[in-house]
Amino acid sequence: PQGVPVQVHGMERDPWFVDEGDLQAAEALVASAPDAELFLYPGDAHLFTDSSLPAYDESAASLVLQRVRALLDRVG
């Protein structure tokens, strides 16, 4: 909805995110919404924030968490 802040997080070489059109949709969202942010992380994993999976990237997941908390602090 208009006026709702949003963040999109993905890995820059994630084939599901990049090749399936999600990256382009995220870029369009950021271009059209005043409080939208796109964060790209180095790597090719899809579920990189899930610590129970081999694709887990502790550094990227930590940065996602930091950015989400900053968003929540800003709007809350």
XYZ file of N, CA and C in Angstrom:
228
model
N 0.826 -1.216 0.000
C 0.000 0.000 0.000
C 0.855 1.259 0.000
N 0.319 2.294 -0.555
C 1.024 3.573 -0.613
C 1.394 4.035 0.795
N 2.619 4.496 0.958
C 3.056 5.029 2.236
C 3.617 4.010 3.207
N 3.583 2.742 2.855
C 4.126 1.703 3.728
C 5.582 1.454 3.334
N 6.515 1.611 4.273
C 7.921 1.375 3.948
C 8.154 -0.100 3.618
N 9.086 -0.339 2.727
C 9.378 -1.714 2.320
C 10.863 -1.864 2.042
N 11.360 -3.036 2.373
C 12.728 -3.402 2.026
C 12.686 -4.717 1.262
N 13.574 -4.836 0.275
C 13.747 -6.079 -0.458
C 15.212 -6.467 -0.307
N 15.442 -7.710 0.094
C 16.797 -8.209 0.305
C 17.005 -9.431 -0.581
N 18.117 -9.466 -1.287
C 18.420 -10.620 -2.122
C 19.891 -10.675 -2.446
N 20.316 -11.829 -2.894
C 21.710 -11.979 -3.318
C 21.821 -11.663 -4.798
N 22.897 -10.978 -5.150
C 23.059 -10.435 -6.490
C 23.169 -11.482 -7.595
N 23.492 -12.713 -7.252
C 23.582 -13.759 -8.267
C 22.641 -14.936 -7.974
N 21.654 -14.717 -7.142
C 20.648 -15.740 -6.841
C 19.818 -15.971 -8.103
N 19.896 -17.159 -8.701
C 19.172 -17.371 -9.954
C 17.656 -17.217 -9.803
N 17.094 -17.564 -8.665
C 15.642 -17.411 -8.472
C 15.279 -15.936 -8.400
N 16.089 -15.155 -7.729
C 15.817 -13.733 -7.550
C 16.111 -12.939 -8.819
N 17.239 -13.213 -9.440
C 17.682 -12.435 -10.594
C 17.029 -12.927 -11.890
N 17.077 -14.231 -12.130
C 16.643 -14.781 -13.418
C 15.134 -14.955 -13.544
N 14.427 -14.946 -12.436
C 12.969 -15.160 -12.475
C 12.184 -13.843 -12.481
N 12.886 -12.710 -12.501
C 12.210 -11.423 -12.605
C 11.999 -10.687 -11.295
N 12.366 -11.307 -10.178
C 12.158 -10.642 -8.892
C 13.023 -9.395 -8.741
N 14.240 -9.458 -9.230
C 15.119 -8.293 -9.128
C 14.528 -7.118 -9.908
N 14.038 -7.384 -11.099
C 13.450 -6.314 -11.898
C 12.208 -5.747 -11.217
N 11.401 -6.594 -10.622
C 10.214 -6.128 -9.896
C 10.624 -5.286 -8.691
N 11.673 -5.702 -7.992
C 12.156 -4.942 -6.837
C 12.684 -3.582 -7.271
N 13.406 -3.546 -8.371
C 13.925 -2.271 -8.877
C 12.777 -1.336 -9.271
N 11.742 -1.886 -9.874
C 10.580 -1.071 -10.248
C 9.865 -0.550 -9.009
N 9.741 -1.386 -7.990
C 9.114 -0.969 -6.741
C 9.883 0.179 -6.104
N 11.192 0.036 -6.029
C 12.026 1.073 -5.424
C 11.936 2.377 -6.215
N 11.845 2.270 -7.519
C 11.737 3.463 -8.353
C 10.395 4.165 -8.188
N 9.369 3.409 -7.801
C 8.026 3.999 -7.741
C 7.536 4.326 -6.330
N 8.174 3.787 -5.324
C 7.711 3.995 -3.942
C 8.699 4.894 -3.203
N 8.196 5.892 -2.504
C 9.090 6.850 -1.841
C 9.893 6.263 -0.689
N 9.404 5.210 -0.051
C 10.126 4.629 1.096
C 10.387 3.152 0.854
N 11.023 2.866 -0.281
C 11.377 1.489 -0.624
C 12.884 1.394 -0.799
N 13.451 0.297 -0.313
C 14.891 0.090 -0.406
C 15.160 -1.307 -0.946
N 16.178 -1.409 -1.770
C 16.636 -2.689 -2.294
C 18.056 -2.905 -1.812
N 18.289 -4.041 -1.188
C 19.621 -4.392 -0.704
C 20.066 -5.665 -1.400
N 21.213 -5.597 -2.058
C 21.799 -6.760 -2.717
C 23.063 -7.168 -1.973
N 23.201 -8.449 -1.777
C 24.335 -9.011 -1.049
C 25.154 -9.865 -2.004
N 26.454 -9.942 -1.783
C 27.274 -10.789 -2.647
C 26.901 -12.260 -2.446
N 26.798 -12.979 -3.527
C 26.523 -14.402 -3.429
C 25.424 -14.845 -4.367
N 25.113 -16.152 -4.285
C 24.134 -16.727 -5.195
C 23.084 -17.574 -4.485
N 23.022 -17.477 -3.170
C 22.069 -18.281 -2.394
C 20.697 -17.618 -2.387
N 19.665 -18.438 -2.241
C 18.304 -17.914 -2.197
C 17.843 -17.733 -0.746
N 17.917 -18.771 0.035
C 17.446 -18.723 1.427
C 18.630 -18.503 2.370
N 19.354 -17.430 2.120
C 20.617 -17.187 2.828
C 20.438 -16.738 4.272
N 19.223 -16.401 4.698
C 19.007 -15.981 6.087
C 18.543 -17.128 6.983
N 18.329 -18.288 6.413
C 17.829 -19.445 7.176
C 19.014 -20.243 7.718
N 19.271 -20.117 9.013
C 20.449 -20.748 9.617
C 20.379 -22.269 9.635
N 19.239 -22.854 9.315
C 19.127 -24.320 9.294
C 19.505 -24.906 7.937
N 19.832 -24.061 6.972
C 20.136 -24.533 5.624
C 21.608 -24.321 5.279
N 22.139 -25.139 4.376
C 23.537 -24.961 3.954
C 23.797 -23.618 3.269
N 22.786 -22.993 2.707
C 22.949 -21.711 2.017
C 23.096 -20.535 2.976
N 22.960 -20.785 4.267
C 23.026 -19.719 5.267
C 24.326 -18.938 5.138
N 24.195 -17.624 5.122
C 25.340 -16.722 5.077
C 25.248 -15.821 6.310
N 26.038 -16.136 7.307
C 25.943 -15.436 8.589
C 26.165 -13.933 8.453
N 27.125 -13.547 7.656
C 27.430 -12.127 7.492
C 26.268 -11.386 6.827
N 25.760 -11.935 5.739
C 24.642 -11.299 5.036
C 23.391 -11.310 5.902
N 23.119 -12.415 6.572
C 21.929 -12.505 7.421
C 21.988 -11.495 8.558
N 23.165 -11.289 9.107
C 23.338 -10.304 10.167
C 23.046 -8.895 9.653
N 23.489 -8.611 8.452
C 23.236 -7.301 7.861
C 21.748 -7.106 7.547
N 21.085 -8.170 7.085
C 19.635 -8.106 6.858
C 18.936 -7.751 8.162
N 19.270 -8.461 9.216
C 18.645 -8.225 10.516
C 18.887 -6.792 10.996
N 20.095 -6.305 10.837
C 20.427 -4.931 11.232
C 19.576 -3.928 10.444
N 19.444 -4.155 9.153
C 18.680 -3.227 8.312
C 17.184 -3.286 8.608
N 16.671 -4.465 8.864
C 15.246 -4.598 9.198
C 14.962 -3.935 10.543
N 15.840 -4.137 11.502
C 15.647 -3.484 12.810
C 15.691 -1.971 12.674
N 16.592 -1.442 11.850
C 16.657 0.008 11.637
C 15.366 0.518 11.003
N 14.809 -0.246 10.070
C 13.522 0.134 9.463
C 12.428 0.155 10.519
N 12.358 -0.879 11.333
C 11.328 -0.949 12.358
C 11.495 0.161 13.397
N 12.727 0.487 13.751
C 12.975 1.591 14.676
C 12.504 2.920 14.072
N 12.702 3.079 12.779
C 12.345 4.311 12.096
C 10.822 4.492 12.000
N 10.110 3.421 11.785
C 8.657 3.538 11.581
C 7.857 3.277 12.853
N 8.505 2.701 13.849
C 7.782 2.305 15.035
C 7.755 3.335 16.056
